[in-house]
PDB file of C-alpha atoms in Angstrom:
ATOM      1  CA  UNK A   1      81.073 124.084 110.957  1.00 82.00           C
ATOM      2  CA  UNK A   2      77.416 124.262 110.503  1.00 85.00           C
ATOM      3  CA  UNK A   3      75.599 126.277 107.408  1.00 84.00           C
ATOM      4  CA  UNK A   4      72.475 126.127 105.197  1.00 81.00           C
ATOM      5  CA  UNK A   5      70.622 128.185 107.145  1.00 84.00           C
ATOM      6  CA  UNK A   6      70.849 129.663 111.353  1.00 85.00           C
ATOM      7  CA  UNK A   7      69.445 129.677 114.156  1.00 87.00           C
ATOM      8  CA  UNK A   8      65.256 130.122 114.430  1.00 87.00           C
ATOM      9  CA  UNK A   9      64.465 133.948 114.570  1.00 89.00           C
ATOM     10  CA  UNK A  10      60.967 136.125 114.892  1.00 90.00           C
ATOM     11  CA  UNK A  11      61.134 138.613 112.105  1.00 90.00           C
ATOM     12  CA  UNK A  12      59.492 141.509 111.915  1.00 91.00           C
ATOM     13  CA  UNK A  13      58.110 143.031 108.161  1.00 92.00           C
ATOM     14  CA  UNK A  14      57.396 146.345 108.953  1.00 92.00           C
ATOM     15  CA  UNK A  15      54.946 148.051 105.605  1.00 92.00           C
ATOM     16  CA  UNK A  16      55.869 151.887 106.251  1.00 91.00           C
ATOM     17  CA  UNK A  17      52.823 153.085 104.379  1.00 91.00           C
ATOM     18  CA  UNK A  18      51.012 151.460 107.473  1.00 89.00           C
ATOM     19  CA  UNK A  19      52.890 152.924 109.730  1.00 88.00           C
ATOM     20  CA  UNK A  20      53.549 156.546 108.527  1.00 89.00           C
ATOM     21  CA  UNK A  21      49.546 156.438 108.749  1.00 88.00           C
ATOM     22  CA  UNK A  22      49.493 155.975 112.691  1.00 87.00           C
ATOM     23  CA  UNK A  23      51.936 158.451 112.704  1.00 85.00           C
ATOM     24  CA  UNK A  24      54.305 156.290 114.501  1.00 86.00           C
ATOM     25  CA  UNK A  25      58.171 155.582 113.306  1.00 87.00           C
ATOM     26  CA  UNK A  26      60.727 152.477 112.688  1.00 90.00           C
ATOM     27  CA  UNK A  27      62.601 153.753 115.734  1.00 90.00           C
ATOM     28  CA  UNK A  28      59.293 153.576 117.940  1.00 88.00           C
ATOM     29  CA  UNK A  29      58.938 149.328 116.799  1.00 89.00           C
ATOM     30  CA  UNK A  30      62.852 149.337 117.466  1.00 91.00           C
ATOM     31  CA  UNK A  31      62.358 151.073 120.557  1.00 90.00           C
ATOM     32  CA  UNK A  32      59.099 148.499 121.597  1.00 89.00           C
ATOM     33  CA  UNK A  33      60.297 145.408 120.715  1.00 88.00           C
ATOM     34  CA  UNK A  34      64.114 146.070 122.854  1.00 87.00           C
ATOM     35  CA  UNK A  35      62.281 147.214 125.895  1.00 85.00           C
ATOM     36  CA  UNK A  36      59.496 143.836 125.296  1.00 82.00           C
ATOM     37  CA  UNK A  37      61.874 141.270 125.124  1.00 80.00           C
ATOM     38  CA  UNK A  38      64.581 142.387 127.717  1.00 79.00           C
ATOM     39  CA  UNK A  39      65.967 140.207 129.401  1.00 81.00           C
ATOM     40  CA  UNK A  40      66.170 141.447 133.134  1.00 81.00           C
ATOM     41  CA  UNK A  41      65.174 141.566 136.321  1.00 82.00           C
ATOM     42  CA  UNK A  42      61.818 142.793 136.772  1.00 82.00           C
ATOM     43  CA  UNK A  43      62.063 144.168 139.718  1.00 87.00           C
ATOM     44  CA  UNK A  44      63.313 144.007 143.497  1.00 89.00           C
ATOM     45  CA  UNK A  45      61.689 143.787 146.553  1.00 92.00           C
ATOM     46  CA  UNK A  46      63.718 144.861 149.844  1.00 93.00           C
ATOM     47  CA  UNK A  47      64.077 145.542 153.217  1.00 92.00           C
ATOM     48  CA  UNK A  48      66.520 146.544 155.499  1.00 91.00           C
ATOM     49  CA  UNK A  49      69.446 144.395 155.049  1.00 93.00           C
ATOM     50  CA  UNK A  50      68.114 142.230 152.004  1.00 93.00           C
ATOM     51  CA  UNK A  51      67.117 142.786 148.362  1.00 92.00           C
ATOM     52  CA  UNK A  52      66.178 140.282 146.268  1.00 92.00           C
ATOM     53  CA  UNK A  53      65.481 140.741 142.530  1.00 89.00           C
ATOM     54  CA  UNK A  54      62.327 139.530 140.560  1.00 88.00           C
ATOM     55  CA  UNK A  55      62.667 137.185 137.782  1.00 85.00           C
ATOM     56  CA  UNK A  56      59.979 135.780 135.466  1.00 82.00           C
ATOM     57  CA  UNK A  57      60.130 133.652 132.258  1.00 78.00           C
ATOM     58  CA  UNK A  58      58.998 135.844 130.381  1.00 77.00           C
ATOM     59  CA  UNK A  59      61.024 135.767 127.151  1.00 81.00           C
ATOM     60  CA  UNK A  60      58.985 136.494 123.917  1.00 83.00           C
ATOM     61  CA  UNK A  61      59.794 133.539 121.231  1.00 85.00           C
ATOM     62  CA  UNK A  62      57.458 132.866 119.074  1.00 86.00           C
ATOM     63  CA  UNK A  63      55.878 134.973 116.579  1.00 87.00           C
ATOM     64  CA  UNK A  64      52.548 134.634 117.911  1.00 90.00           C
ATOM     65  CA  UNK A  65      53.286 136.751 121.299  1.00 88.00           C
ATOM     66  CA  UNK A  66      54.939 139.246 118.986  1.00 88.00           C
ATOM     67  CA  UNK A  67      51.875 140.127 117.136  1.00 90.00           C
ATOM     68  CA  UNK A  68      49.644 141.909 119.942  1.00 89.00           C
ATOM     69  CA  UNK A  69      52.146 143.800 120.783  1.00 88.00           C
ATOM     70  CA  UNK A  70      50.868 147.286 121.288  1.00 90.00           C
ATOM     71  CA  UNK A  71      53.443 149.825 119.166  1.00 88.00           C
ATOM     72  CA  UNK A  72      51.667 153.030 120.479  1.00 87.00           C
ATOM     73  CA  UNK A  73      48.144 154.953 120.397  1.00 87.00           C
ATOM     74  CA  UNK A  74      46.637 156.890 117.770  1.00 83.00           C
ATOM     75  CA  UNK A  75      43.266 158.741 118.684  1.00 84.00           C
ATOM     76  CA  UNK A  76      43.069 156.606 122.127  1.00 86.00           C
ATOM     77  CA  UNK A  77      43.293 153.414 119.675  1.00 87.00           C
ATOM     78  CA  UNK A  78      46.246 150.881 120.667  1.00 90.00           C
ATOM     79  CA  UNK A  79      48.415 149.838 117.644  1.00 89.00           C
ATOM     80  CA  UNK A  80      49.066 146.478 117.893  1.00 90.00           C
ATOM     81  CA  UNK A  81      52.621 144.898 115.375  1.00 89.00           C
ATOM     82  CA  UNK A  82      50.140 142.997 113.214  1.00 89.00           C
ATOM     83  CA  UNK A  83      48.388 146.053 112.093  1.00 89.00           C
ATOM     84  CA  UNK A  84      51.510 147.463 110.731  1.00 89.00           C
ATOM     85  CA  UNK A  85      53.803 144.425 110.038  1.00 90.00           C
ATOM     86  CA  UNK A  86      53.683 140.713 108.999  1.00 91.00           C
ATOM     87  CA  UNK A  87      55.433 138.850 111.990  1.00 91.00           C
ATOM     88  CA  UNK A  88      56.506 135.339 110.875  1.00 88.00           C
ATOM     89  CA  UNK A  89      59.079 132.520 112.398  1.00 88.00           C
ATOM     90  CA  UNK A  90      61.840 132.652 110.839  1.00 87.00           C
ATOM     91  CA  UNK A  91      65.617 132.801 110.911  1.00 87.00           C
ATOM     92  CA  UNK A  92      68.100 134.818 111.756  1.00 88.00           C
ATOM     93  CA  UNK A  93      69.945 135.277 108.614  1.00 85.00           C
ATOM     94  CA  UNK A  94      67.559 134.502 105.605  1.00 85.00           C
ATOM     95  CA  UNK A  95      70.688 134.862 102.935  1.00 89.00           C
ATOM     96  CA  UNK A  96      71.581 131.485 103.635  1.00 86.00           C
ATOM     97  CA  UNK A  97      70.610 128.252 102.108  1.00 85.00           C
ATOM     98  CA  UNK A  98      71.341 124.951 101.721  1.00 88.00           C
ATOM     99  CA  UNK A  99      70.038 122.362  99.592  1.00 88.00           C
ATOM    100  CA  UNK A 100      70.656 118.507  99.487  1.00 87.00           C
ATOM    101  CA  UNK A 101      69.328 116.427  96.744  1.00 87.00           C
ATOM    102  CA  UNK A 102      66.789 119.228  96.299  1.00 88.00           C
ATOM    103  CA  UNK A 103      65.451 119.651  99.380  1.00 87.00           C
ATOM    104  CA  UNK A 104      66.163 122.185 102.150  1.00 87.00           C
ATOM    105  CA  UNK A 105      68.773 121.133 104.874  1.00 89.00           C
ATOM    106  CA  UNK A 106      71.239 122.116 106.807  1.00 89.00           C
ATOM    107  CA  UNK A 107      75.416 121.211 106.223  1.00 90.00           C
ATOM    108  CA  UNK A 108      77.676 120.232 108.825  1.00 90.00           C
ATOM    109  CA  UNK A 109      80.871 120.024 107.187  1.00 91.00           C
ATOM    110  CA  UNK A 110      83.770 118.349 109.387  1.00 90.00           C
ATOM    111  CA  UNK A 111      87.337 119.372 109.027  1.00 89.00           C
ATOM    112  CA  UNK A 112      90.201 117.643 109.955  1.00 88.00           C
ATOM    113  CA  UNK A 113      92.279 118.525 112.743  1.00 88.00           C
ATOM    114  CA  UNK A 114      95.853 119.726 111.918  1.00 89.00           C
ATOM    115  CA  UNK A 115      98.192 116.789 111.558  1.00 88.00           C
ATOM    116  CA  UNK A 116      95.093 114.133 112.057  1.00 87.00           C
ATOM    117  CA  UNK A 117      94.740 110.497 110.173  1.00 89.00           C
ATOM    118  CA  UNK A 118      91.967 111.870 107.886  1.00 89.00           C
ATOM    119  CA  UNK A 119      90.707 108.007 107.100  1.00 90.00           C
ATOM    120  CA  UNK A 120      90.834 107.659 110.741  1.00 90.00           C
ATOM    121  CA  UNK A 121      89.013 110.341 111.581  1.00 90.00           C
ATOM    122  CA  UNK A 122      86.005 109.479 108.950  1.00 91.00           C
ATOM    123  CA  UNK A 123      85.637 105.944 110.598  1.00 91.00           C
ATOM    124  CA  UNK A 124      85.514 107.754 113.820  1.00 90.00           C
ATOM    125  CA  UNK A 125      82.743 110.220 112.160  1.00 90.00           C
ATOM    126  CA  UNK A 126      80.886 107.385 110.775  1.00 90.00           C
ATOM    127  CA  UNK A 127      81.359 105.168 113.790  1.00 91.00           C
ATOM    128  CA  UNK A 128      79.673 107.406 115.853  1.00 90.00           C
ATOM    129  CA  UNK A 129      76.719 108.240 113.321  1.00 90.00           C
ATOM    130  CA  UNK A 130      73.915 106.160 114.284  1.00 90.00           C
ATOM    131  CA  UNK A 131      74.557 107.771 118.191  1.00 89.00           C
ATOM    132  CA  UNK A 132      74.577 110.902 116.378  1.00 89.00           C
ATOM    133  CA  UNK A 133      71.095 109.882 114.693  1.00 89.00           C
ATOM    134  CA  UNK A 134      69.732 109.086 118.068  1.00 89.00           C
ATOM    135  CA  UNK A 135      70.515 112.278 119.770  1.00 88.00           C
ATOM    136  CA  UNK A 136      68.321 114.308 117.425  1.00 88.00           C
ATOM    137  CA  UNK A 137      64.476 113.725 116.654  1.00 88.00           C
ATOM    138  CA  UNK A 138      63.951 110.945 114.759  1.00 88.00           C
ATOM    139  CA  UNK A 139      61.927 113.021 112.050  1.00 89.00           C
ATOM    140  CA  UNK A 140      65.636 114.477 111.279  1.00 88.00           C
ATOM    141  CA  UNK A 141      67.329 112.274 108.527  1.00 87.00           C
ATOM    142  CA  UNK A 142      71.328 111.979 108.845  1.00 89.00           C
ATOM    143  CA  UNK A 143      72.894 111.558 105.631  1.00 88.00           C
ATOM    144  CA  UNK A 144      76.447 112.026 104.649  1.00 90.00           C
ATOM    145  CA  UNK A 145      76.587 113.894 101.168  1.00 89.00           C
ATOM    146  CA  UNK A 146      80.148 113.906 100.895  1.00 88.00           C
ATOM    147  CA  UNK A 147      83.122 111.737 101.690  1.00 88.00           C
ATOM    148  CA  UNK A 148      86.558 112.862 100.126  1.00 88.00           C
ATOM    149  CA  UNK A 149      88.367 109.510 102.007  1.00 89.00           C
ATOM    150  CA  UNK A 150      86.768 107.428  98.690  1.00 90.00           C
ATOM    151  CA  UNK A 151      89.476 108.816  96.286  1.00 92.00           C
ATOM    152  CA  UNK A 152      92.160 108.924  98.907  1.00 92.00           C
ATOM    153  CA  UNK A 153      90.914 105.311 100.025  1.00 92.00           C
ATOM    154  CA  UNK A 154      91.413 103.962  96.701  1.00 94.00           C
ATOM    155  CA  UNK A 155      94.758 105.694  96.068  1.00 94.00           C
ATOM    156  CA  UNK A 156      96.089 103.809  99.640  1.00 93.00           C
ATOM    157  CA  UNK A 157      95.034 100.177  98.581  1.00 94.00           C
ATOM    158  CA  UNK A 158      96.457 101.228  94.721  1.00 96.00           C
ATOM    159  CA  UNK A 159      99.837 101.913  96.225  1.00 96.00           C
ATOM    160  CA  UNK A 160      99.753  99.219  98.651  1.00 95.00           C
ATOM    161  CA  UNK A 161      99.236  97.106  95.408  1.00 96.00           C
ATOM    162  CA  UNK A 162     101.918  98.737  93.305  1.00 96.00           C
ATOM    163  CA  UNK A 163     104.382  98.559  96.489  1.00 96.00           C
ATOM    164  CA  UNK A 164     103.603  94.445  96.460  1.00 96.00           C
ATOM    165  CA  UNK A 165     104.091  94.593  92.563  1.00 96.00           C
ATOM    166  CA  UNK A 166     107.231  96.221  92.689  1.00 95.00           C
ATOM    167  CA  UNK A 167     108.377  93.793  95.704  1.00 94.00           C
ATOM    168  CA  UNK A 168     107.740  90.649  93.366  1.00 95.00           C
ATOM    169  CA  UNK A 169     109.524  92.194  90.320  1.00 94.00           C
ATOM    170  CA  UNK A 170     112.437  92.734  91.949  1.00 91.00           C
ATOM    171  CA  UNK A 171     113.105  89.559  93.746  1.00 88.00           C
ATOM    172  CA  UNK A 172     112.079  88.122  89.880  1.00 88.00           C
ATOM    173  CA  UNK A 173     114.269  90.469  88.161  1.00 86.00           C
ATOM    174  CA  UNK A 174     117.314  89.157  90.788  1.00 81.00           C
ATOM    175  CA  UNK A 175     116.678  85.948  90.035  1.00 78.00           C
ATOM    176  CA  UNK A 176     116.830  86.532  86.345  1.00 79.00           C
ATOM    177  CA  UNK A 177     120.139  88.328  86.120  1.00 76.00           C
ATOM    178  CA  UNK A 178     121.711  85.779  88.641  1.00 70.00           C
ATOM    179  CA  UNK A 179     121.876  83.682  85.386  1.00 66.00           C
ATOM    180  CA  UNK A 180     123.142  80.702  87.242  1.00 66.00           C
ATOM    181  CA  UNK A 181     121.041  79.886  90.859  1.00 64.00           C
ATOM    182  CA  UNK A 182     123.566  77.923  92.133  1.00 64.00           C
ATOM    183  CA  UNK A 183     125.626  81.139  92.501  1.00 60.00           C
ATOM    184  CA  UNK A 184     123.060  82.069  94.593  1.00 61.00           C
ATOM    185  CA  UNK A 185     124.003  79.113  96.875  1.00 61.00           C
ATOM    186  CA  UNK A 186     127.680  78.948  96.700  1.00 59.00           C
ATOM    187  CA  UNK A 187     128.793  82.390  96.418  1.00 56.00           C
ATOM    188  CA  UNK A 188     132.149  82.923  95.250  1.00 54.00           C
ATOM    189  CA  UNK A 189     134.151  84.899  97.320  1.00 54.00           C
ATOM    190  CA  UNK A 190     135.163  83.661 100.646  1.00 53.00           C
ATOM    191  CA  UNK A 191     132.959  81.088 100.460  1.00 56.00           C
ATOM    192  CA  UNK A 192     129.922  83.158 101.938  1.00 57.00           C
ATOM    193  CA  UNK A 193     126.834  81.712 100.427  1.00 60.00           C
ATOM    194  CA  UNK A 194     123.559  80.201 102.014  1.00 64.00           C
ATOM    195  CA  UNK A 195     125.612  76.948 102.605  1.00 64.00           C
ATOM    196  CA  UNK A 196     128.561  77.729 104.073  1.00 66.00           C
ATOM    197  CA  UNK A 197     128.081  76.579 107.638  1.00 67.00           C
ATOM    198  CA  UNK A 198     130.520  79.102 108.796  1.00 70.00           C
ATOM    199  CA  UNK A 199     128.139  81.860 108.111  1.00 69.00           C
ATOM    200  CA  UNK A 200     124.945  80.321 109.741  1.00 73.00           C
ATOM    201  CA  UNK A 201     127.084  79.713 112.929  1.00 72.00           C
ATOM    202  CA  UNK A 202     127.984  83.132 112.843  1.00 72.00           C
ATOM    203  CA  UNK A 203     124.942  84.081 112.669  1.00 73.00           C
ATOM    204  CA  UNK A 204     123.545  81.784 115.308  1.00 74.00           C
ATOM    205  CA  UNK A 205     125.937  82.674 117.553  1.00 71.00           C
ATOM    206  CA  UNK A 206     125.448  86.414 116.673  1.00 68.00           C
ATOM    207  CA  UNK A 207     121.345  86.344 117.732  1.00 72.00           C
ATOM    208  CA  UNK A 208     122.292  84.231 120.864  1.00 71.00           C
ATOM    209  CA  UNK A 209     125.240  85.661 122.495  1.00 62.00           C
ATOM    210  CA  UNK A 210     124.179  89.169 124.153  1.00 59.00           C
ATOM    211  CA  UNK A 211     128.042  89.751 124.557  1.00 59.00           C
ATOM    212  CA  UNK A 212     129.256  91.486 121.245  1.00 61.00           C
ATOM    213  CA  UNK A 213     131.115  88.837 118.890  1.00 61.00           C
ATOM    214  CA  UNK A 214     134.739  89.463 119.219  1.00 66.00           C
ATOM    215  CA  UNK A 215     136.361  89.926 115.556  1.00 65.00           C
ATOM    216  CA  UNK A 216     137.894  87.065 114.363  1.00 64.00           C
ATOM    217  CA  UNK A 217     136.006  84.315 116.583  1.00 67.00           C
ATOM    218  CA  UNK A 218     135.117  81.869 113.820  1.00 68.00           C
ATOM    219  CA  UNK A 219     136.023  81.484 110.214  1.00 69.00           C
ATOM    220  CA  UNK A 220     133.427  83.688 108.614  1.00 69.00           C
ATOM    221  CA  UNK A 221     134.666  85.996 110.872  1.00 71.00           C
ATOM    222  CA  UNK A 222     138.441  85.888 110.694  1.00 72.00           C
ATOM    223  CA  UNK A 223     137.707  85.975 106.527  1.00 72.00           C
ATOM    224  CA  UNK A 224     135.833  89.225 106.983  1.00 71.00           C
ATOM    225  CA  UNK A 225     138.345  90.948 108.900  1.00 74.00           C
ATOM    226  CA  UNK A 226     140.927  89.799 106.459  1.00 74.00           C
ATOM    227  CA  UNK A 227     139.155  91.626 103.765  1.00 72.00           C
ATOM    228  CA  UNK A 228     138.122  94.383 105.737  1.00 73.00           C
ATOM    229  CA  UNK A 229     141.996  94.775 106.830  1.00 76.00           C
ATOM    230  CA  UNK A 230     143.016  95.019 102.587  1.00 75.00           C
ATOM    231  CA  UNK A 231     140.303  97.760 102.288  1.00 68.00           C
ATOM    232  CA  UNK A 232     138.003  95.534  99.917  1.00 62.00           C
TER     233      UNK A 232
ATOM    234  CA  UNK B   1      83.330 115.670 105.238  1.00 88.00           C
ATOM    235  CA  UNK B   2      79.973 117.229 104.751  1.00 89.00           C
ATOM    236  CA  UNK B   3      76.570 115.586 106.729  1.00 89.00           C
ATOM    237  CA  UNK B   4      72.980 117.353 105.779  1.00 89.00           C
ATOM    238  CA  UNK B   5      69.794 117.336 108.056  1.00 89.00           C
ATOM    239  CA  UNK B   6      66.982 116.782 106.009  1.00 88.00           C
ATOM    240  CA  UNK B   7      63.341 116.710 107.931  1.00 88.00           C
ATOM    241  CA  UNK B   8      59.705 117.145 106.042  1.00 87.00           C
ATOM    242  CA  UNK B   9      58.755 117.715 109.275  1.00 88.00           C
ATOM    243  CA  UNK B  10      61.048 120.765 110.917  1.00 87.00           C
ATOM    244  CA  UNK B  11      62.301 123.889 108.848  1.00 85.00           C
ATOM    245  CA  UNK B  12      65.566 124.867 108.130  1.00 86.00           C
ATOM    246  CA  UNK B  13      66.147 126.875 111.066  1.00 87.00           C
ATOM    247  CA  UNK B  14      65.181 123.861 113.503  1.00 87.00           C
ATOM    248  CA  UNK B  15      67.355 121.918 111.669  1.00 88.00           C
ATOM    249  CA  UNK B  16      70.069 124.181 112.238  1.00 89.00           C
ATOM    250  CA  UNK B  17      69.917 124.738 115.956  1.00 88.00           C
ATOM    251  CA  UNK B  18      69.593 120.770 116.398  1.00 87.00           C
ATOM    252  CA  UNK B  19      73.040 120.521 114.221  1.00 89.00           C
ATOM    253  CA  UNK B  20      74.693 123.565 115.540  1.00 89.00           C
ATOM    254  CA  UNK B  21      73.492 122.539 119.696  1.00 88.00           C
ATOM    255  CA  UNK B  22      73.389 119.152 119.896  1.00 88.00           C
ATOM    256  CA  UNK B  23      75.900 117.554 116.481  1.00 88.00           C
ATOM    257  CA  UNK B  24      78.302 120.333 116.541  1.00 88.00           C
ATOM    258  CA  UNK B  25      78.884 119.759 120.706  1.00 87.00           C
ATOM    259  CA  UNK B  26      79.096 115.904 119.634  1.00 87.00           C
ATOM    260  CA  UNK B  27      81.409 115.162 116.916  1.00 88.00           C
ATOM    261  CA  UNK B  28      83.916 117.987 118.223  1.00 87.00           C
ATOM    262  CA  UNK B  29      84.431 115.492 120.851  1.00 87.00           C
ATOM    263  CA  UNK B  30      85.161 112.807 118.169  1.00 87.00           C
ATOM    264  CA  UNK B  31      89.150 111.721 117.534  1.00 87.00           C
ATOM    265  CA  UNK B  32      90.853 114.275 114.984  1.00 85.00           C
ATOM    266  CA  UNK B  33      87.988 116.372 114.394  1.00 86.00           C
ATOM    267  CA  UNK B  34      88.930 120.224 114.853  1.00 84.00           C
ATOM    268  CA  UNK B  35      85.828 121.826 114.804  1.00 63.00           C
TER     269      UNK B  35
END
């Protein structure tokens, strides 16, 4: 969305004391400055079996070919739209504004498309910037005035830090309540710690074989269906 | 995300028509922009 300000516009002060003295009306300037700066054919020229309409480039934009404009006749004497109004480039909607750091501008502001990466799509944005920059005069300066992805940039990496946190105090606080690391090793119950050889060749065989292991193959195996079997 | 045209040498509503006719076209083409 773009705002600050819109798009260049001739406007047209009209001082009614002026005017009421030629005897003229606002609905004669209406009137004269509709039929001035229409935008049609301007006329046709034909024969038999073709027509073929006139066209000129004649479209009024500047305020400069607006002021001579004649608005009617008073006592033979052609009123022209500078003796009865100030005509000055302008815009076309004057209760606008925008202001950065001070001094006029104009605000693009970029949303984010429904269900978008919003720190994606500000790299992407800022990426394409100095192409941006090089598409417009260069007596246009570029800036970016606001950037919400800082807050949300930091929360990310202060999560991703937390997360890491968390990870490490866990595997810490495991280790602490294990009392005795050894246990760790040698588990207990069936024998199904890091060194029982059983379990690694399970496992082995597990990641190799692309048949499924039948229950029961190896030890491990034939201990966890026992236990499985008594509903531990 | 908000981007201002400044210029000491074009008026607001130069600057506007550049954003709204050239920029505008531009970053709508951009990945996860919507407007």
């Amino acid at each position: 969305m773009v705002g600050g300000s819109s798009l260049p516009a001739v406007r047209v002060d009209v001082n009614p004391t002026q005017l009421n003295a030629t005897g003229l009306g606002l609905e004669d300037v209406r009137n004269m400055l509709s039929q001035q700066n229409a935008n049609l054919a301007k006329g046709q020229i034909a024969n038999d079996s073709t027509t073929s309409d006139l066209a000129s480039n004649d479209q009024l934009l500047k305020a400069e070919y607006y002021r001579p404009l004649i608005v009617g006749f008073n006592n033979g004497a052609a009123i022209r739209l500078s003796d009865i109004a100030t005509v000055q480039d302008s815009v076309e909607n004057i209760r606008s504004a925008g202001v950065a750091n001070g001094k006029p501008c104009a605000l693009i502001i970029i949303f984010r498309e429904p269900g978008a990466n919003i720190i994606d799509t500000v790299d992407g944005v800022s990426a394409a910037l100095p192409q941006l920059k090089a598409a417009i005069p260069t007596a246009i300066d570029l800036t970016v005035v606001m950037d919400q992805t800082t807050t949300i940039r930091a929360s990310v990496t202060d999560v991703e830090r937390t997360l890491l946190i968390s990870i490490v105090l866990v595997i810490l606080v495991v280790f602490l309540f294990l009392r005795n690391p050894r246990s760790y090793i040698h588990s207990r119950r069936g024998g199904s710690g890091l060194l029982n050889r059983h379990v690694w060749r399970d496992v082995f065989v597990r990641l190799q074989s692309r048949q499924p292991v039948v229950d029961g193959s190896n030890d491990f195996d034939r201990l966890r269906c026992r236990r499985r079997d008594r509903g531990y | 995300m908000i981007v201002a045209l400044t210029s000491s040498v074009y008026d607001q509503g130069q600057l506007y028509d550049a954003a709204s006719t050239i920029l505008q076209q531009k970053l709508s083409q951009i990945q996860g922009v919507a407007r």
